[in-house]
XYZ file of C-alpha atoms in Angstrom:
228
model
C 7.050 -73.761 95.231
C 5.656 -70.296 95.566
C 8.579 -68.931 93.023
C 10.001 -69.123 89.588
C 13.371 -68.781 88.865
C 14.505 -66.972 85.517
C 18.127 -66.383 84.691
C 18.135 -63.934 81.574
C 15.423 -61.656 79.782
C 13.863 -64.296 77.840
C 13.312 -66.602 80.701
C 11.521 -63.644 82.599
C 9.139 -62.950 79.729
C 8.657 -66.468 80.351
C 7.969 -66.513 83.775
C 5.388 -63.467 83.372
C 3.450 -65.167 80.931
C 3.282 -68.815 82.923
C 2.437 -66.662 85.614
C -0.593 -65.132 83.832
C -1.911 -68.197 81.999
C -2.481 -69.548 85.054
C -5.039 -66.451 86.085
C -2.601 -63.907 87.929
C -3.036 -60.576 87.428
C -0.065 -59.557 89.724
C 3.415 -60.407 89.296
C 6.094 -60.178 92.194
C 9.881 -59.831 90.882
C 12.691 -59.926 94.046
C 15.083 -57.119 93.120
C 17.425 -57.715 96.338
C 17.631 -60.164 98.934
C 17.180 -60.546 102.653
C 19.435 -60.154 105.862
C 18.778 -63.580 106.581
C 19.517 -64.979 103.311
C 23.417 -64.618 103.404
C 24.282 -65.832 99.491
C 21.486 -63.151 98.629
C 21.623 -59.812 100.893
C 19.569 -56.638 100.714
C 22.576 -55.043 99.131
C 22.939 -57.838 96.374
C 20.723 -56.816 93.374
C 19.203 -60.127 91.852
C 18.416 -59.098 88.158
C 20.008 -57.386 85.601
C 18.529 -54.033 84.623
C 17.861 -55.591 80.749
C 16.077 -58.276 82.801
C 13.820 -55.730 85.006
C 13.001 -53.811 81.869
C 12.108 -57.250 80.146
C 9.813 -58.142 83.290
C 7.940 -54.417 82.771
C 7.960 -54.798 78.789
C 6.296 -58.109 79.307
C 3.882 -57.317 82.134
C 2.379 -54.132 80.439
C 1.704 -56.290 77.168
C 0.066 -58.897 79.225
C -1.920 -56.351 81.168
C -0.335 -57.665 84.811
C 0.831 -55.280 87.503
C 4.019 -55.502 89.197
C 5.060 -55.472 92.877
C 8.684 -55.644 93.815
C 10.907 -56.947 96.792
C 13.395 -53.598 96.538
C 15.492 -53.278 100.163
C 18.471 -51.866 98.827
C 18.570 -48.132 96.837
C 19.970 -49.996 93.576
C 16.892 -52.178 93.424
C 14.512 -49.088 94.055
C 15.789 -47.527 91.728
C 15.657 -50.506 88.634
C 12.238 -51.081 89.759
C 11.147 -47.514 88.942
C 13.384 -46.943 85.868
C 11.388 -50.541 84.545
C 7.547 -48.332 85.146
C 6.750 -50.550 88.735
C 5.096 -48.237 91.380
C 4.476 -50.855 93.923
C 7.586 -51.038 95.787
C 7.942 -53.150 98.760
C 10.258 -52.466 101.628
C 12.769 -49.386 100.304
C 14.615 -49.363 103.673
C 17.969 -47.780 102.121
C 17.351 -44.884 99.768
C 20.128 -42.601 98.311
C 19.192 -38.950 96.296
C 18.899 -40.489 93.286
C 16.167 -43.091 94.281
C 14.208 -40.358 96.235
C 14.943 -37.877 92.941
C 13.292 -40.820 90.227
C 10.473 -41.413 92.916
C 9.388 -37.579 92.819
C 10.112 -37.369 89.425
C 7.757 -40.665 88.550
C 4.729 -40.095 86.111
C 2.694 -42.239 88.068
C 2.037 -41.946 92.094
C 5.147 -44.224 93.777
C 3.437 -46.742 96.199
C 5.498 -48.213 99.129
C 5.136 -50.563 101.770
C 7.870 -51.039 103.846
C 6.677 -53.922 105.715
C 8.015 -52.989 108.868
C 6.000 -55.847 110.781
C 8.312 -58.559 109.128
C 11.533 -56.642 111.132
C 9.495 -56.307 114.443
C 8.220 -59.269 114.533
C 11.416 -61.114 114.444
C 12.444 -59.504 117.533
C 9.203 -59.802 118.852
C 7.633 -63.166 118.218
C 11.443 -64.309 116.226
C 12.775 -66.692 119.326
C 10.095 -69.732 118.725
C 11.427 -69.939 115.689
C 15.147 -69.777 115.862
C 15.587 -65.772 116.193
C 16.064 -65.142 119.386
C 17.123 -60.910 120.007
C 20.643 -61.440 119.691
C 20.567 -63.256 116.465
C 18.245 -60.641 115.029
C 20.345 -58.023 115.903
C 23.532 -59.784 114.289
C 21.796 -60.003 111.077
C 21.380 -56.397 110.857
C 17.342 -56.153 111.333
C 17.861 -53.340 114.271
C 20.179 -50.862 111.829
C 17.538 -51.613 109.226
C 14.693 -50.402 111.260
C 16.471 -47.148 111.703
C 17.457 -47.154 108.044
C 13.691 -47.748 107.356
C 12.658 -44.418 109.685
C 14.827 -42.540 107.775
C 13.623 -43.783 104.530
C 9.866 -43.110 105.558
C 10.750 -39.678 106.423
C 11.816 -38.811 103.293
C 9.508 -40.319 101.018
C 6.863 -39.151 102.826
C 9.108 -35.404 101.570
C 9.275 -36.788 98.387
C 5.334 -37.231 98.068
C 5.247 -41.134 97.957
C 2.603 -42.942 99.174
C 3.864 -45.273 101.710
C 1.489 -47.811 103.290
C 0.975 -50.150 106.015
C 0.791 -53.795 105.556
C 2.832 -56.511 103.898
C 5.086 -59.461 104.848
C 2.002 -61.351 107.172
C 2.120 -65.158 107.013
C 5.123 -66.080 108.628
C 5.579 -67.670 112.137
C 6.542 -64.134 113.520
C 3.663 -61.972 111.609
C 0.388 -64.449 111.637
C -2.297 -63.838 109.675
C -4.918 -61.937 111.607
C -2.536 -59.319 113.249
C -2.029 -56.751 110.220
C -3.302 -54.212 112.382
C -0.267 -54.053 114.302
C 1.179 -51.894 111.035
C -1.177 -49.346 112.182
C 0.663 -49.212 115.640
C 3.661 -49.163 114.111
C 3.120 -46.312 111.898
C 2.540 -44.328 115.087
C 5.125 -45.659 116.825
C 8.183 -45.941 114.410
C 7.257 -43.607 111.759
C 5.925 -40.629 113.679
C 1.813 -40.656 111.764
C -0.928 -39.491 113.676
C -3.389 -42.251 114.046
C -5.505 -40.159 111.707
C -2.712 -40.226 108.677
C -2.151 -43.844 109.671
C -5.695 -45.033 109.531
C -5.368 -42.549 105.366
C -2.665 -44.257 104.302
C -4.452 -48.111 105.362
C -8.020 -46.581 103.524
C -7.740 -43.677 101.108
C -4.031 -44.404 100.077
C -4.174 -48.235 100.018
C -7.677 -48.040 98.142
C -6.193 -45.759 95.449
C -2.977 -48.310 94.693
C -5.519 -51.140 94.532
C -7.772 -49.430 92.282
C -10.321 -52.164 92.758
C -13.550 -51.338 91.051
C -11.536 -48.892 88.861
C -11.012 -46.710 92.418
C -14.306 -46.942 93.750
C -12.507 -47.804 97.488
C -10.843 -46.613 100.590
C -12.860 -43.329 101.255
C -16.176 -43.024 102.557
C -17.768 -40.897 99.197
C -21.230 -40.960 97.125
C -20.535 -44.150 94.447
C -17.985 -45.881 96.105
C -17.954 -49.299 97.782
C -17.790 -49.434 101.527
C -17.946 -51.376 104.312
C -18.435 -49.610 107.880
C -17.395 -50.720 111.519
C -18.499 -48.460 113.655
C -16.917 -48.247 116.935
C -16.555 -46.262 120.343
């Protein structure tokens, strides 16, 4: 499957270097679970912290990056005291994950992948999640938990950034531009910021060509659309 399971620090050492022998250069560790997951919730933490410091100890020495699956503030808050900066989701914060993200040596990157929670209630009934089920598992409190949450990282000087959780039934491949939208619409960005944080900010966590992308500046790589 698309996952390996590891159930104590040596086994994720383990699992971070199968993962790079094979070619990977980025490792994804799930901190917390998922509303719809109900023997592994957002507010159940998944690792110990000895095994999320094990995961970063092991990643740095193998030269991989880390990206995280962090809903809940406890999981936040492992993945930054283990060095990650890519931090998906983040919908429930408390002080002391916003106080570690503006106190973090490196820039904090987020994505909150909104699209996955809007989708379900917007393309969710084809596939068994109709409006009323959505709502039961908790995916309309999160999206206000998740407005909050932008709101104050944005305060806090993270980086937040659109995109994440495509490829399922209810957030197809091809429609990523819908983050944009929601940006606007759910997190209160101008379409200018929102179009930033896609480009400049996005660019900057990718770091591809050792930063040479997302702005439109002498010695960078860029390609243009140009439209009305």
């Amino acid at each position: 499957g698309m996952a390996l399971r590891a159930d104590n620090p040596f086994e994720v050492r383990r699992a971070v270097r199968e993962i790079r022998k094979e070619g990977a250069d980025i490792v994804k560790i799930f901190l917390d679970g998922e509303n719809m997951t109900p023997q592994s919730l957002p507010s159940d933490v998944t690792f110990s912290l000895e095994e999320v410091m094990a995961c970063g100890e092991e990643a740095r020495a193998r030269n991989v990056r880390v990206v995280t699956h962090s809903r809940c503030a406890e999981a936040v808050k492992m993945a930054l005291k283990a060095g990650f900066h890519v931090i998906g989701h983040a919908n429930y914060l408390d002080e002391e994950a916003l106080d570690l993200m503006r106190k973090s040596p490196q820039p904090v990157y987020v994505g909150p992948a909104i699209a996955f929670d809007m989708g379900l209630y917007e393309n969710g009934a084809p596939f068994g999640f109709d409006r009323a089920k959505v709502d039961r598992l908790g995916y309309g409190a999160e999206i206000e938990a998740t407005k909050k949450a932008v709101r104050q990282m944005r305060e806090a000087g993270v980086r937040v950034l659109p995109g994440g959780d495509y490829g399922f039934g209810w957030t197809p491949q091809g429609t990523w531009a819908k983050d944009l939208q929601y940006f606007v619409e759910l997190f209160g960005y101008t379409p200018f910021d929102a179009l930033l944080a896609a480009t400049r900010d996005a660019g900057e966590m990718v770091g591809v060509g050792g930063g040479r992308v997302g702005t439109l500046e002498e010695g960078r790589l860029a390609d243009l659309i140009v439209v009305a």
